[in-house]
Coordinates of C-alpha atoms in Angstrom, one line a residue:
M51 CA -17.7 -18.3 -21.0
A52 CA -20.4 -17.3 -23.5
K53 CA -22.2 -20.6 -22.8
K54 CA -22.4 -19.9 -19.0
Q55 CA -23.9 -16.5 -19.6
K56 CA -26.4 -17.9 -22.0
R57 CA -27.4 -20.6 -19.5
K58 CA -27.8 -18.0 -16.8
R59 CA -30.0 -15.8 -19.1
N60 CA -32.2 -18.9 -19.9
K61 CA -32.6 -19.7 -16.2
V62 CA -33.7 -16.1 -15.5
K63 CA -36.1 -16.2 -18.5
N64 CA -37.6 -19.5 -17.3
K65 CA -38.0 -18.3 -13.8
F66 CA -39.9 -15.2 -14.7
K67 CA -42.4 -16.6 -17.2
V68 CA -45.2 -14.2 -18.0
V69 CA -48.8 -15.1 -17.6
H70 CA -50.5 -15.3 -21.0
G71 CA -53.9 -15.6 -22.5
W72 CA -57.1 -15.8 -20.5
L73 CA -55.1 -16.4 -17.3
A74 CA -53.7 -12.8 -17.7
I75 CA -57.3 -11.5 -17.8
V76 CA -58.1 -13.6 -14.7
L77 CA -55.1 -12.1 -13.0
I78 CA -56.2 -8.5 -13.9
I79 CA -59.7 -9.3 -12.5
F80 CA -58.1 -10.6 -9.3
T81 CA -55.9 -7.5 -9.0
I82 CA -58.8 -5.1 -9.5
S83 CA -60.8 -7.0 -6.9
A84 CA -58.0 -7.1 -4.5
L85 CA -57.4 -3.4 -4.8
N86 CA -61.1 -2.7 -4.3
A87 CA -61.4 -5.0 -1.3
S88 CA -58.2 -3.5 0.3
Y89 CA -59.7 0.0 -0.2
L90 CA -62.9 -1.1 1.5
L91 CA -61.0 -2.7 4.3
I92 CA -58.9 0.4 4.9
Q93 CA -62.1 2.5 4.8
R94 CA -63.8 0.2 7.4
I95 CA -60.8 0.4 9.7
N96 CA -60.8 4.2 9.4
W97 CA -64.5 4.2 10.3
L98 CA -63.6 2.1 13.3
F99 CA -61.5 4.9 14.8
T100 CA -63.5 8.0 13.5
L101 CA -67.2 7.2 13.5
P102 CA -69.8 5.5 15.7
I103 CA -70.3 2.3 13.7
G104 CA -72.8 -0.6 13.9
T105 CA -72.5 -4.3 13.7
G106 CA -72.6 -4.3 9.9
V107 CA -69.3 -2.6 9.6
Y108 CA -67.7 -5.2 11.9
I109 CA -69.2 -8.0 9.8
S110 CA -67.9 -6.3 6.6
M111 CA -64.4 -6.0 8.2
L112 CA -64.5 -9.7 9.1
F113 CA -65.4 -10.8 5.6
L114 CA -62.7 -8.4 4.1
L115 CA -60.1 -9.6 6.6
I116 CA -60.7 -13.1 5.2
Y117 CA -61.0 -12.2 1.5
C118 CA -58.1 -9.7 1.1
P119 CA -55.3 -12.1 2.1
L120 CA -56.8 -14.9 0.1
I121 CA -57.0 -12.9 -3.1
W122 CA -53.6 -11.3 -2.7
Y123 CA -52.1 -14.7 -2.0
S124 CA -53.8 -16.1 -5.1
I125 CA -52.3 -13.4 -7.2
Y126 CA -48.9 -14.2 -5.8
L127 CA -49.3 -17.9 -6.5
I128 CA -50.4 -17.3 -10.1
M129 CA -47.4 -15.0 -10.6
E130 CA -45.1 -17.6 -9.2
H131 CA -46.8 -20.4 -11.3
K132 CA -47.6 -22.5 -8.3
K133 CA -50.1 -25.4 -8.7
K134 CA -51.9 -24.6 -5.5
A135 CA -52.9 -21.2 -7.0
I136 CA -56.0 -23.0 -8.4
K137 CA -57.2 -24.1 -5.0
F138 CA -56.5 -20.8 -3.3
S139 CA -58.2 -18.9 -6.1
I140 CA -61.3 -20.9 -5.8
I141 CA -61.4 -20.4 -2.1
A142 CA -60.8 -16.7 -2.6
L143 CA -63.6 -16.5 -5.2
I144 CA -66.1 -18.2 -2.8
A145 CA -65.1 -15.9 0.1
G146 CA -65.5 -12.9 -2.2
F147 CA -68.9 -14.0 -3.3
I148 CA -70.0 -14.4 0.3
F149 CA -68.8 -10.8 1.0
N150 CA -70.7 -9.6 -2.1
L151 CA -73.9 -11.3 -0.8
W152 CA -73.4 -9.5 2.5
F153 CA -72.4 -6.1 1.0
Y154 CA -75.0 -5.9 -1.8
L155 CA -78.0 -7.6 -0.3
V156 CA -78.0 -8.7 3.3
G157 CA -76.3 -5.6 4.7
L158 CA -78.8 -3.3 2.9
I159 CA -81.8 -5.3 4.2
I160 CA -80.5 -5.2 7.7
L161 CA -79.9 -1.5 7.5
S162 CA -83.5 -1.0 6.3
Q163 CA -82.3 1.1 3.3
V164 CA -84.3 -1.0 0.9
T165 CA -85.9 0.3 -2.2
R166 CA -86.7 -1.6 -5.4
L167 CA -83.9 0.0 -7.2
I168 CA -81.4 -1.0 -4.6
I169 CA -82.7 -4.6 -4.5
Y170 CA -82.6 -4.9 -8.3
N171 CA -79.1 -3.4 -8.4
G172 CA -77.9 -5.7 -5.7
I173 CA -79.4 -8.8 -7.2
S174 CA -78.0 -7.9 -10.7
T175 CA -74.6 -7.3 -9.2
I176 CA -74.7 -10.6 -7.3
L177 CA -75.8 -12.5 -10.4
F178 CA -73.1 -11.0 -12.5
N179 CA -70.5 -11.8 -9.9
L180 CA -71.8 -15.4 -9.6
I181 CA -71.7 -15.9 -13.4
L182 CA -68.1 -14.5 -13.5
I183 CA -67.0 -16.6 -10.6
L184 CA -68.4 -19.8 -12.2
I185 CA -66.7 -19.0 -15.5
I186 CA -63.3 -18.3 -13.7
I187 CA -63.6 -21.5 -11.6
S188 CA -64.4 -23.7 -14.6
Y189 CA -61.6 -22.1 -16.6
L190 CA -59.1 -22.6 -13.7
R191 CA -60.1 -26.2 -13.3
K192 CA -60.4 -27.3 -16.9
S193 CA -57.9 -25.2 -18.9
K194 CA -54.9 -27.0 -20.3
R195 CA -53.0 -23.7 -20.5
V196 CA -53.6 -23.1 -16.8
K197 CA -52.4 -26.6 -16.0
A198 CA -49.3 -26.1 -18.2
T199 CA -48.6 -22.7 -16.6
L200 CA -49.1 -23.5 -13.0
I201 CA -46.5 -26.3 -12.7
R202 CA -44.3 -25.5 -9.7

């Protein structure tokens, strides 16, 4: 009887493995990004019903409607230790970068709210995001720990 209970406990422990190391930090970054993007999407939807809005808000909503499900699904796949988490994470990161390009640079130029400070801030934010994305993508593709964790 004790052996059956021990086997059941081991199955439960194995099913709910925790994400460790740098992958946990990637997961935290993804979660913060997903929460932020979800907030922006809800804000844009609210604007849709309460304010007269321009084309830029529709474009932002379109990018966010693509990015939000991708990043949340990537988080789910990492938590479930699925192999396809790497592919979906890379796709989500690229979609997020495209949104950042729109949000921090192109959207501001189109709205003609351009000052040197805004351009420098936008470019520095985009460069920081690009460097972070490249680091995360290379980590996800080359890390032995990630390959050992995402096995299902």
